[in-house]
Amino acid sequence: MNKSVTYQVHHGQTWFDISLKLYGTAEYAFDLALANGANITDEIPTGMLVSYDIELKANKTILVIYSNNKTNPATGFTTEDKQVLEKQEGISIWAINADFVVSKSK
């Protein structure tokens, strides 16, 4: 990497998401993972500081769209997400207005 700066990872971001955010293309996902001592399939911890090269060619149109819309692509399915999906179910577990809604009948 030539000019290296850091980016803080958001929840659920993959190396492809980070490449899109930083360069406007998924083209550099493998390079980012390698430069940060990771495998492309590794779950990236939220808050991790990722080093990246600001001199790599970027798709400026996509970068402007992401910047204007404050977009942080996050397509990963984390261990935390899996635990939420696998939570216990049943009336003894549910909470009013959280898991079910109490309403008047008409």
Coordinates of C-alpha atoms in Angstrom, one line a residue:
M1 CA 0.0 0.0 0.0
N2 CA 1.2 3.5 -0.8
K3 CA -0.7 6.1 1.2
S4 CA -2.4 4.2 3.9
V5 CA -5.2 5.6 6.1
T6 CA -7.8 3.8 8.2
Y7 CA -11.6 3.2 8.1
Q8 CA -13.7 2.0 11.0
V9 CA -15.9 -1.0 10.2
H10 CA -19.6 -0.9 10.7
H11 CA -21.8 -3.8 11.9
G12 CA -22.2 -6.5 9.2
Q13 CA -19.7 -5.2 6.8
T14 CA -17.8 -7.7 4.6
W15 CA -14.6 -7.0 2.7
F16 CA -16.7 -6.5 -0.4
D17 CA -18.8 -3.9 1.4
I18 CA -15.7 -2.1 2.6
S19 CA -14.2 -2.1 -0.9
L20 CA -17.5 -0.6 -2.2
K21 CA -17.5 2.1 0.5
L22 CA -13.9 3.1 0.0
Y23 CA -13.4 2.6 -3.7
G24 CA -16.9 2.4 -5.2
T25 CA -16.2 -1.1 -6.5
A26 CA -15.8 -4.6 -5.0
E27 CA -12.6 -5.0 -7.1
Y28 CA -10.3 -4.4 -4.1
A29 CA -12.0 -6.7 -1.5
F30 CA -9.3 -9.3 -1.7
D31 CA -6.5 -6.7 -1.6
L32 CA -8.1 -5.1 1.5
A33 CA -8.4 -8.4 3.3
L34 CA -4.8 -9.4 2.5
A35 CA -3.4 -6.0 3.5
N36 CA -5.2 -6.3 6.9
G37 CA -4.1 -9.9 7.6
A38 CA -7.5 -11.5 7.0
N39 CA -9.2 -13.9 4.7
I40 CA -11.9 -12.7 2.4
T41 CA -14.5 -14.8 4.3
D42 CA -13.5 -13.7 7.8
E43 CA -16.2 -12.0 9.9
I44 CA -14.9 -8.4 10.5
P45 CA -15.4 -7.1 14.1
T46 CA -17.5 -4.0 14.3
G47 CA -15.3 -1.0 15.1
M48 CA -12.1 -2.6 13.7
L49 CA -9.8 -0.1 12.0
V50 CA -9.0 -1.2 8.5
S51 CA -6.0 0.2 6.7
Y52 CA -6.5 1.0 3.0
D53 CA -4.6 2.7 0.2
I54 CA -6.2 6.0 -0.8
E55 CA -4.3 6.1 -4.1
L56 CA -6.0 3.1 -5.7
K57 CA -8.3 3.9 -8.6
A58 CA -11.9 4.5 -7.4
N59 CA -15.3 4.8 -9.0
K60 CA -16.0 8.4 -8.0
T61 CA -19.6 8.3 -9.1
I62 CA -20.4 5.6 -6.6
L63 CA -18.4 7.3 -3.9
V64 CA -20.3 10.5 -4.4
I65 CA -23.6 8.6 -4.1
Y66 CA -22.5 6.8 -0.9
S67 CA -21.3 10.0 0.6
N68 CA -24.4 12.1 -0.3
N69 CA -26.7 9.4 1.1
K70 CA -24.5 8.5 4.1
T71 CA -24.5 4.9 2.9
N72 CA -22.5 2.2 4.6
P73 CA -23.1 -1.1 2.7
A74 CA -23.4 -4.0 5.1
T75 CA -24.4 -7.3 3.7
G76 CA -22.7 -9.6 6.1
F77 CA -24.5 -12.1 8.4
T78 CA -22.6 -12.0 11.7
T79 CA -22.6 -14.4 14.7
E80 CA -24.6 -11.8 16.6
D81 CA -27.2 -11.7 13.8
K82 CA -27.4 -15.5 14.0
Q83 CA -28.1 -15.5 17.7
V84 CA -31.0 -13.0 17.3
L85 CA -32.5 -15.3 14.7
E86 CA -32.1 -18.3 16.9
K87 CA -33.7 -16.7 20.0
Q88 CA -36.1 -18.7 22.1
E89 CA -39.8 -18.5 21.2
G90 CA -43.0 -19.1 23.1
I91 CA -45.5 -17.2 25.3
S92 CA -43.2 -17.5 28.4
I93 CA -40.4 -15.7 26.4
W94 CA -42.4 -13.0 24.6
A95 CA -42.7 -9.4 25.8
I96 CA -45.8 -7.2 25.2
N97 CA -45.2 -4.8 22.3
A98 CA -41.9 -6.4 21.6
D99 CA -42.7 -9.9 20.3
F100 CA -46.5 -9.5 20.0
V101 CA -48.9 -6.6 20.2
V102 CA -52.0 -6.4 22.4
S103 CA -54.9 -4.6 20.7
K104 CA -58.6 -4.1 21.1
S105 CA -60.9 -6.2 19.0
K106 CA -63.4 -4.4 16.8

